[in-house]
mmCIF file with all atom_site columns, C-alpha atoms in Angstrom:
data_model
loop_
_atom_site.group_PDB
_atom_site.id
_atom_site.type_symbol
_atom_site.label_atom_id
_atom_site.label_alt_id
_atom_site.label_comp_id
_atom_site.label_asym_id
_atom_site.label_entity_id
_atom_site.label_seq_id
_atom_site.pdbx_PDB_ins_code
_atom_site.Cartn_x
_atom_site.Cartn_y
_atom_site.Cartn_z
_atom_site.occupancy
_atom_site.B_iso_or_equiv
_atom_site.pdbx_formal_charge
_atom_site.auth_seq_id
_atom_site.auth_comp_id
_atom_site.auth_asym_id
_atom_site.auth_atom_id
_atom_site.pdbx_PDB_model_num
ATOM 1   C CA . MET A 1 1   ? -20.327 -144.818 -162.013 1.00 53.00 ? 15  MET A CA 1
ATOM 2   C CA . ASN A 1 2   ? -24.005 -145.799 -161.951 1.00 51.00 ? 16  ASN A CA 1
ATOM 3   C CA . ARG A 1 3   ? -25.998 -147.055 -164.926 1.00 54.00 ? 17  ARG A CA 1
ATOM 4   C CA . ALA A 1 4   ? -27.954 -143.819 -165.290 1.00 50.00 ? 18  ALA A CA 1
ATOM 5   C CA . ARG A 1 5   ? -24.723 -141.797 -165.590 1.00 51.00 ? 19  ARG A CA 1
ATOM 6   C CA . ILE A 1 6   ? -23.273 -144.278 -168.095 1.00 55.00 ? 20  ILE A CA 1
ATOM 7   C CA . GLY A 1 7   ? -26.493 -144.049 -170.094 1.00 47.00 ? 21  GLY A CA 1
ATOM 8   C CA . GLN A 1 8   ? -26.282 -140.250 -170.079 1.00 51.00 ? 22  GLN A CA 1
ATOM 9   C CA . LEU A 1 9   ? -22.668 -140.356 -171.250 1.00 49.00 ? 23  LEU A CA 1
ATOM 10  C CA . LEU A 1 10  ? -23.530 -142.765 -174.050 1.00 51.00 ? 24  LEU A CA 1
ATOM 11  C CA . LEU A 1 11  ? -26.433 -140.558 -175.120 1.00 47.00 ? 25  LEU A CA 1
ATOM 12  C CA . VAL A 1 12  ? -24.218 -137.481 -175.245 1.00 47.00 ? 26  VAL A CA 1
ATOM 13  C CA . PHE A 1 13  ? -21.518 -139.404 -177.110 1.00 47.00 ? 27  PHE A CA 1
ATOM 14  C CA . GLY A 1 14  ? -24.053 -140.560 -179.668 1.00 50.00 ? 28  GLY A CA 1
ATOM 15  C CA . ILE A 1 15  ? -25.312 -137.042 -180.186 1.00 51.00 ? 29  ILE A CA 1
ATOM 16  C CA . VAL A 1 16  ? -21.781 -135.820 -180.878 1.00 48.00 ? 30  VAL A CA 1
ATOM 17  C CA . LEU A 1 17  ? -21.123 -138.482 -183.465 1.00 47.00 ? 31  LEU A CA 1
ATOM 18  C CA . VAL A 1 18  ? -24.358 -137.797 -185.268 1.00 44.00 ? 32  VAL A CA 1
ATOM 19  C CA . GLY A 1 19  ? -23.470 -134.114 -185.500 1.00 47.00 ? 33  GLY A CA 1
ATOM 20  C CA . ALA A 1 20  ? -20.018 -134.933 -186.813 1.00 47.00 ? 34  ALA A CA 1
ATOM 21  C CA . GLY A 1 21  ? -21.545 -137.165 -189.440 1.00 49.00 ? 35  GLY A CA 1
ATOM 22  C CA . VAL A 1 22  ? -23.992 -134.473 -190.501 1.00 40.00 ? 36  VAL A CA 1
ATOM 23  C CA . VAL A 1 23  ? -21.163 -131.989 -190.762 1.00 44.00 ? 37  VAL A CA 1
ATOM 24  C CA . GLY A 1 24  ? -19.122 -134.471 -192.777 1.00 49.00 ? 38  GLY A CA 1
ATOM 25  C CA . LEU A 1 25  ? -22.007 -135.153 -195.135 1.00 40.00 ? 39  LEU A CA 1
ATOM 26  C CA . LEU A 1 26  ? -22.763 -131.456 -195.543 1.00 41.00 ? 40  LEU A CA 1
ATOM 27  C CA . ASN A 1 27  ? -19.116 -130.799 -196.326 1.00 46.00 ? 41  ASN A CA 1
ATOM 28  C CA . GLY A 1 28  ? -18.689 -133.729 -198.687 1.00 46.00 ? 42  GLY A CA 1
ATOM 29  C CA . GLY A 1 29  ? -16.581 -135.816 -196.286 1.00 43.00 ? 43  GLY A CA 1
ATOM 30  C CA . ASP A 1 30  ? -17.312 -139.481 -195.666 1.00 43.00 ? 44  ASP A CA 1
ATOM 31  C CA . ASP A 1 31  ? -14.658 -141.520 -193.960 1.00 45.00 ? 45  ASP A CA 1
ATOM 32  C CA . SER A 1 32  ? -16.254 -144.749 -195.112 1.00 40.00 ? 46  SER A CA 1
ATOM 33  C CA . SER A 1 33  ? -16.398 -144.125 -198.850 1.00 37.00 ? 47  SER A CA 1
ATOM 34  C CA . VAL A 1 34  ? -14.215 -145.893 -201.347 1.00 36.00 ? 48  VAL A CA 1
ATOM 35  C CA . ALA A 1 35  ? -12.601 -143.707 -203.992 1.00 38.00 ? 49  ALA A CA 1
ATOM 36  C CA . ALA A 1 36  ? -10.436 -144.489 -206.973 1.00 39.00 ? 50  ALA A CA 1
ATOM 37  C CA . GLY A 1 37  ? -6.865  -143.284 -206.877 1.00 41.00 ? 51  GLY A CA 1
ATOM 38  C CA . PRO A 1 38  ? -3.488  -144.063 -205.447 1.00 45.00 ? 52  PRO A CA 1
ATOM 39  C CA . VAL A 1 39  ? -3.353  -146.391 -202.475 1.00 42.00 ? 53  VAL A CA 1
ATOM 40  C CA . THR A 1 40  ? -0.796  -146.051 -199.727 1.00 43.00 ? 54  THR A CA 1
ATOM 41  C CA . THR A 1 41  ? -0.632  -148.776 -197.101 1.00 41.00 ? 55  THR A CA 1
ATOM 42  C CA . LEU A 1 42  ? 0.993   -147.716 -193.855 1.00 43.00 ? 56  LEU A CA 1
ATOM 43  C CA . PRO A 1 43  ? 0.698   -149.790 -190.709 1.00 44.00 ? 57  PRO A CA 1
ATOM 44  C CA . SER A 1 44  ? -0.309  -147.429 -187.945 1.00 43.00 ? 58  SER A CA 1
ATOM 45  C CA . THR A 1 45  ? 2.904   -148.268 -186.127 1.00 42.00 ? 59  THR A CA 1
ATOM 46  C CA . THR A 1 46  ? 4.907   -146.565 -188.890 1.00 43.00 ? 60  THR A CA 1
ATOM 47  C CA . LEU A 1 47  ? 3.126   -143.232 -188.620 1.00 45.00 ? 61  LEU A CA 1
ATOM 48  C CA . PRO A 1 48  ? 5.054   -140.423 -186.914 1.00 46.00 ? 62  PRO A CA 1
ATOM 49  C CA . PRO A 1 49  ? 4.485   -140.101 -183.175 1.00 48.00 ? 63  PRO A CA 1
ATOM 50  C CA . THR A 1 50  ? 1.253   -138.425 -182.203 1.00 48.00 ? 64  THR A CA 1
ATOM 51  C CA . THR A 1 51  ? 1.178   -134.770 -181.229 1.00 51.00 ? 65  THR A CA 1
ATOM 52  C CA . LEU A 1 52  ? -1.040  -135.601 -178.258 1.00 50.00 ? 66  LEU A CA 1
ATOM 53  C CA . PRO A 1 53  ? 0.612   -135.156 -174.894 1.00 54.00 ? 67  PRO A CA 1
ATOM 54  C CA . PRO A 1 54  ? 1.255   -138.423 -173.076 1.00 54.00 ? 68  PRO A CA 1
ATOM 55  C CA . THR A 1 55  ? -1.322  -139.344 -170.497 1.00 48.00 ? 69  THR A CA 1
ATOM 56  C CA . THR A 1 56  ? -0.729  -140.816 -167.084 1.00 53.00 ? 70  THR A CA 1
ATOM 57  C CA . ALA A 1 57  ? -4.377  -141.699 -166.537 1.00 54.00 ? 71  ALA A CA 1
ATOM 58  C CA . ALA A 1 58  ? -6.058  -144.963 -167.419 1.00 66.00 ? 72  ALA A CA 1
ATOM 59  C CA . VAL A 1 59  ? -7.027  -145.673 -171.015 1.00 93.00 ? 73  VAL A CA 1
ATOM 60  C CA . GLU A 1 60  ? -9.972  -143.576 -172.192 1.00 96.00 ? 74  GLU A CA 1
ATOM 61  C CA . SER A 1 61  ? -13.166 -145.459 -172.998 1.00 96.00 ? 75  SER A CA 1
ATOM 62  C CA . ALA A 1 62  ? -15.044 -144.924 -176.248 1.00 96.00 ? 76  ALA A CA 1
ATOM 63  C CA . ALA A 1 63  ? -17.947 -143.446 -174.261 1.00 96.00 ? 77  ALA A CA 1
ATOM 64  C CA . GLU A 1 64  ? -15.615 -140.992 -172.523 1.00 97.00 ? 78  GLU A CA 1
ATOM 65  C CA . PHE A 1 65  ? -14.170 -139.947 -175.871 1.00 97.00 ? 79  PHE A CA 1
ATOM 66  C CA . PHE A 1 66  ? -17.634 -139.413 -177.306 1.00 96.00 ? 80  PHE A CA 1
ATOM 67  C CA . VAL A 1 67  ? -18.497 -137.053 -174.445 1.00 95.00 ? 81  VAL A CA 1
ATOM 68  C CA . VAL A 1 68  ? -15.317 -135.014 -175.108 1.00 96.00 ? 82  VAL A CA 1
ATOM 69  C CA . PHE A 1 69  ? -15.939 -135.067 -178.860 1.00 94.00 ? 83  PHE A CA 1
ATOM 70  C CA . LYS A 1 70  ? -19.597 -133.997 -178.610 1.00 90.00 ? 84  LYS A CA 1
ATOM 71  C CA . SER A 1 71  ? -18.852 -131.313 -176.062 1.00 91.00 ? 85  SER A CA 1
ATOM 72  C CA . ALA A 1 72  ? -16.086 -129.864 -178.243 1.00 93.00 ? 86  ALA A CA 1
ATOM 73  C CA . PHE A 1 73  ? -18.429 -129.752 -181.271 1.00 89.00 ? 87  PHE A CA 1
ATOM 74  C CA . ASP A 1 74  ? -21.242 -128.189 -179.254 1.00 87.00 ? 88  ASP A CA 1
ATOM 75  C CA . GLU A 1 75  ? -19.009 -125.574 -177.634 1.00 91.00 ? 89  GLU A CA 1
ATOM 76  C CA . GLY A 1 76  ? -16.978 -124.717 -180.738 1.00 93.00 ? 90  GLY A CA 1
ATOM 77  C CA . ASP A 1 77  ? -13.765 -126.018 -179.126 1.00 95.00 ? 91  ASP A CA 1
ATOM 78  C CA . VAL A 1 78  ? -11.613 -126.169 -182.261 1.00 96.00 ? 92  VAL A CA 1
ATOM 79  C CA . ALA A 1 79  ? -8.378  -126.680 -180.308 1.00 97.00 ? 93  ALA A CA 1
ATOM 80  C CA . THR A 1 80  ? -9.612  -129.893 -178.659 1.00 97.00 ? 94  THR A CA 1
ATOM 81  C CA . LEU A 1 81  ? -10.997 -131.307 -181.904 1.00 97.00 ? 95  LEU A CA 1
ATOM 82  C CA . VAL A 1 82  ? -7.792  -130.572 -183.834 1.00 97.00 ? 96  VAL A CA 1
ATOM 83  C CA . GLN A 1 83  ? -5.676  -131.952 -180.988 1.00 97.00 ? 97  GLN A CA 1
ATOM 84  C CA . ARG A 1 84  ? -7.728  -135.159 -181.074 1.00 98.00 ? 98  ARG A CA 1
ATOM 85  C CA . LEU A 1 85  ? -7.471  -135.599 -184.873 1.00 98.00 ? 99  LEU A CA 1
ATOM 86  C CA . ASN A 1 86  ? -5.605  -138.728 -185.862 1.00 98.00 ? 100 ASN A CA 1
ATOM 87  C CA . GLU A 1 87  ? -2.049  -138.300 -187.113 1.00 98.00 ? 101 GLU A CA 1
ATOM 88  C CA . ALA A 1 88  ? -3.020  -139.857 -190.468 1.00 98.00 ? 102 ALA A CA 1
ATOM 89  C CA . THR A 1 89  ? -5.557  -137.041 -191.002 1.00 98.00 ? 103 THR A CA 1
ATOM 90  C CA . LEU A 1 90  ? -3.045  -134.346 -190.048 1.00 98.00 ? 104 LEU A CA 1
ATOM 91  C CA . GLU A 1 91  ? -0.417  -135.960 -192.261 1.00 97.00 ? 105 GLU A CA 1
ATOM 92  C CA . ARG A 1 92  ? -2.802  -136.065 -195.232 1.00 98.00 ? 106 ARG A CA 1
ATOM 93  C CA . TYR A 1 93  ? -4.210  -132.521 -194.954 1.00 98.00 ? 107 TYR A CA 1
ATOM 94  C CA . GLY A 1 94  ? -1.899  -130.531 -192.695 1.00 97.00 ? 108 GLY A CA 1
ATOM 95  C CA . ALA A 1 95  ? -2.769  -128.957 -189.350 1.00 96.00 ? 109 ALA A CA 1
ATOM 96  C CA . ASP A 1 96  ? -3.630  -125.533 -190.819 1.00 97.00 ? 110 ASP A CA 1
ATOM 97  C CA . GLN A 1 97  ? -6.179  -126.903 -193.285 1.00 97.00 ? 111 GLN A CA 1
ATOM 98  C CA . CYS A 1 98  ? -7.721  -129.137 -190.610 1.00 98.00 ? 112 CYS A CA 1
ATOM 99  C CA . GLN A 1 99  ? -7.927  -126.214 -188.174 1.00 97.00 ? 113 GLN A CA 1
ATOM 100 C CA . THR A 1 100 ? -9.771  -124.150 -190.809 1.00 97.00 ? 114 THR A CA 1
ATOM 101 C CA . TYR A 1 101 ? -12.113 -127.032 -191.643 1.00 97.00 ? 115 TYR A CA 1
ATOM 102 C CA . VAL A 1 102 ? -12.938 -127.861 -188.023 1.00 96.00 ? 116 VAL A CA 1
ATOM 103 C CA . ALA A 1 103 ? -13.549 -124.177 -187.231 1.00 96.00 ? 117 ALA A CA 1
ATOM 104 C CA . SER A 1 104 ? -16.073 -124.085 -190.081 1.00 94.00 ? 118 SER A CA 1
ATOM 105 C CA . VAL A 1 105 ? -18.173 -126.970 -188.731 1.00 91.00 ? 119 VAL A CA 1
ATOM 106 C CA . VAL A 1 106 ? -18.279 -126.588 -184.929 1.00 91.00 ? 120 VAL A CA 1
ATOM 107 C CA . GLY A 1 107 ? -20.573 -124.742 -182.575 1.00 81.00 ? 121 GLY A CA 1
ATOM 108 C CA . ASN A 1 108 ? -23.919 -125.640 -184.185 1.00 75.00 ? 122 ASN A CA 1
ATOM 109 C CA . GLY A 1 109 ? -24.880 -128.453 -181.820 1.00 75.00 ? 123 GLY A CA 1
ATOM 110 C CA . PHE A 1 110 ? -24.398 -132.123 -182.436 1.00 80.00 ? 124 PHE A CA 1
ATOM 111 C CA . ASP A 1 111 ? -27.525 -134.244 -182.130 1.00 86.00 ? 125 ASP A CA 1
ATOM 112 C CA . ALA A 1 112 ? -26.077 -137.771 -181.976 1.00 89.00 ? 126 ALA A CA 1
ATOM 113 C CA . MET A 1 113 ? -25.690 -140.784 -179.750 1.00 94.00 ? 127 MET A CA 1
ATOM 114 C CA . LEU A 1 114 ? -23.232 -143.649 -179.673 1.00 96.00 ? 128 LEU A CA 1
ATOM 115 C CA . THR A 1 115 ? -24.991 -146.958 -180.268 1.00 96.00 ? 129 THR A CA 1
ATOM 116 C CA . SER A 1 116 ? -22.084 -149.431 -180.356 1.00 97.00 ? 130 SER A CA 1
ATOM 117 C CA . THR A 1 117 ? -18.373 -149.895 -180.882 1.00 97.00 ? 131 THR A CA 1
ATOM 118 C CA . GLY A 1 118 ? -16.574 -152.734 -182.600 1.00 96.00 ? 132 GLY A CA 1
ATOM 119 C CA . ASP A 1 119 ? -13.382 -154.589 -181.879 1.00 95.00 ? 133 ASP A CA 1
ATOM 120 C CA . VAL A 1 120 ? -9.960  -153.255 -182.793 1.00 95.00 ? 134 VAL A CA 1
ATOM 121 C CA . ALA A 1 121 ? -9.269  -154.139 -186.421 1.00 96.00 ? 135 ALA A CA 1
ATOM 122 C CA . ALA A 1 122 ? -7.539  -153.022 -189.612 1.00 96.00 ? 136 ALA A CA 1
ATOM 123 C CA . TRP A 1 123 ? -9.316  -150.198 -191.462 1.00 97.00 ? 137 TRP A CA 1
ATOM 124 C CA . ASP A 1 124 ? -8.725  -148.354 -194.722 1.00 98.00 ? 138 ASP A CA 1
ATOM 125 C CA . TYR A 1 125 ? -8.885  -144.575 -194.198 1.00 98.00 ? 139 TYR A CA 1
ATOM 126 C CA . VAL A 1 126 ? -10.058 -143.468 -197.655 1.00 97.00 ? 140 VAL A CA 1
ATOM 127 C CA . THR A 1 127 ? -10.531 -139.828 -198.645 1.00 97.00 ? 141 THR A CA 1
ATOM 128 C CA . ASP A 1 128 ? -9.854  -137.893 -201.824 1.00 95.00 ? 142 ASP A CA 1
ATOM 129 C CA . GLY A 1 129 ? -8.635  -140.960 -203.709 1.00 95.00 ? 143 GLY A CA 1
ATOM 130 C CA . VAL A 1 130 ? -5.971  -141.729 -201.094 1.00 96.00 ? 144 VAL A CA 1
ATOM 131 C CA . THR A 1 131 ? -6.005  -144.800 -198.843 1.00 97.00 ? 145 THR A CA 1
ATOM 132 C CA . THR A 1 132 ? -4.031  -145.383 -195.667 1.00 97.00 ? 146 THR A CA 1
ATOM 133 C CA . THR A 1 133 ? -4.462  -148.770 -194.011 1.00 97.00 ? 147 THR A CA 1
ATOM 134 C CA . LEU A 1 134 ? -4.332  -148.635 -190.232 1.00 96.00 ? 148 LEU A CA 1
ATOM 135 C CA . THR A 1 135 ? -4.130  -151.814 -188.200 1.00 90.00 ? 149 THR A CA 1
ATOM 136 C CA . ASP A 1 136 ? -5.686  -150.881 -184.863 1.00 92.00 ? 150 ASP A CA 1
ATOM 137 C CA . VAL A 1 137 ? -8.898  -148.888 -185.281 1.00 97.00 ? 151 VAL A CA 1
ATOM 138 C CA . ILE A 1 138 ? -12.388 -149.320 -183.845 1.00 97.00 ? 152 ILE A CA 1
ATOM 139 C CA . ALA A 1 139 ? -15.636 -148.700 -185.697 1.00 97.00 ? 153 ALA A CA 1
ATOM 140 C CA . ALA A 1 140 ? -18.090 -146.600 -183.684 1.00 97.00 ? 154 ALA A CA 1
ATOM 141 C CA . ASP A 1 141 ? -21.733 -146.705 -184.738 1.00 96.00 ? 155 ASP A CA 1
ATOM 142 C CA . ILE A 1 142 ? -23.759 -143.602 -184.034 1.00 94.00 ? 156 ILE A CA 1
ATOM 143 C CA . GLU A 1 143 ? -27.243 -142.379 -184.746 1.00 93.00 ? 157 GLU A CA 1
ATOM 144 C CA . ARG A 1 144 ? -27.588 -138.750 -185.739 1.00 87.00 ? 158 ARG A CA 1
ATOM 145 C CA . VAL A 1 145 ? -30.795 -136.771 -185.887 1.00 87.00 ? 159 VAL A CA 1
ATOM 146 C CA . VAL A 1 146 ? -30.878 -134.667 -189.038 1.00 82.00 ? 160 VAL A CA 1
ATOM 147 C CA . ASN A 1 147 ? -33.968 -132.610 -189.848 1.00 85.00 ? 161 ASN A CA 1
ATOM 148 C CA . GLY A 1 148 ? -35.967 -134.797 -187.472 1.00 89.00 ? 162 GLY A CA 1
ATOM 149 C CA . GLN A 1 149 ? -34.801 -138.053 -189.069 1.00 91.00 ? 163 GLN A CA 1
ATOM 150 C CA . THR A 1 150 ? -32.520 -140.599 -187.391 1.00 93.00 ? 164 THR A CA 1
ATOM 151 C CA . VAL A 1 151 ? -29.537 -141.380 -189.607 1.00 94.00 ? 165 VAL A CA 1
ATOM 152 C CA . PRO A 1 152 ? -27.099 -144.217 -188.760 1.00 96.00 ? 166 PRO A CA 1
ATOM 153 C CA . GLN A 1 153 ? -23.394 -143.651 -189.411 1.00 93.00 ? 167 GLN A CA 1
ATOM 154 C CA . THR A 1 154 ? -20.182 -145.534 -188.736 1.00 96.00 ? 168 THR A CA 1
ATOM 155 C CA . THR A 1 155 ? -17.156 -143.498 -187.709 1.00 95.00 ? 169 THR A CA 1
ATOM 156 C CA . HIS A 1 156 ? -13.656 -144.711 -186.881 1.00 97.00 ? 170 HIS A CA 1
ATOM 157 C CA . TRP A 1 157 ? -11.359 -143.953 -183.953 1.00 97.00 ? 171 TRP A CA 1
ATOM 158 C CA . GLN A 1 158 ? -7.870  -145.015 -183.002 1.00 97.00 ? 172 GLN A CA 1
ATOM 159 C CA . LEU A 1 159 ? -6.520  -145.237 -179.458 1.00 95.00 ? 173 LEU A CA 1
ATOM 160 C CA . VAL A 1 160 ? -3.211  -143.352 -179.269 1.00 94.00 ? 174 VAL A CA 1
ATOM 161 C CA . ASP A 1 161 ? -1.336  -142.886 -175.984 1.00 93.00 ? 175 ASP A CA 1
ATOM 162 C CA . GLY A 1 162 ? -4.447  -143.887 -174.013 1.00 94.00 ? 176 GLY A CA 1
ATOM 163 C CA . ARG A 1 163 ? -6.805  -141.426 -175.771 1.00 96.00 ? 177 ARG A CA 1
ATOM 164 C CA . TYR A 1 164 ? -8.999  -141.821 -178.840 1.00 97.00 ? 178 TYR A CA 1
ATOM 165 C CA . THR A 1 165 ? -8.350  -139.864 -182.014 1.00 97.00 ? 179 THR A CA 1
ATOM 166 C CA . TRP A 1 166 ? -10.745 -139.358 -184.913 1.00 97.00 ? 180 TRP A CA 1
ATOM 167 C CA . PHE A 1 167 ? -10.582 -139.153 -188.704 1.00 98.00 ? 181 PHE A CA 1
ATOM 168 C CA . THR A 1 168 ? -12.154 -136.704 -191.143 1.00 97.00 ? 182 THR A CA 1
ATOM 169 C CA . ASP A 1 169 ? -11.758 -135.143 -194.567 1.00 97.00 ? 183 ASP A CA 1
ATOM 170 C CA . CYS A 1 170 ? -10.295 -131.645 -194.085 1.00 97.00 ? 184 CYS A CA 1
ATOM 171 C CA . GLY A 1 171 ? -10.350 -130.665 -197.778 1.00 96.00 ? 185 GLY A CA 1
ATOM 172 C CA . ALA A 1 172 ? -7.667  -131.224 -200.400 1.00 96.00 ? 186 ALA A CA 1
ATOM 173 C CA . PRO A 1 173 ? -4.715  -133.500 -199.567 1.00 95.00 ? 187 PRO A CA 1
ATOM 174 C CA . ARG A 1 174 ? -1.311  -131.823 -199.524 1.00 92.00 ? 188 ARG A CA 1
#
């Protein structure tokens, strides 16, 4: 893959993340906020197996995931976005609520680009006063364009069975 193609993929990935951040902010979700409430610490290895089908291909790169993520948001592909939700999100909110939430925020374009990704590390997934600590998550920095202004945002992804999954706030925890 040449540098121009990699640059295009990174640009598209960044656009997707910015759109997701805008949607999250518009819907009151922020996967980086700290809220008061009960704290549950679960190492990611204790979560139930993912619902993603196993892959036989090489491990997906963060840039490749961003392209899939952005494309799904742009095209209103709810099935792909729900399939790629992290198990911790589905466990917290339930698949039906997440499906409804994702359907309400896709298809409006996603003006974002991926600017960098961090190393695998522990991360506290905090929403609605509930915390789940995961041990193997990357931080992905994006820049979104909202009303003509560039807005930086950090999102988090976890590699599961060779493919990245994402986190969000789908509404009220079950």
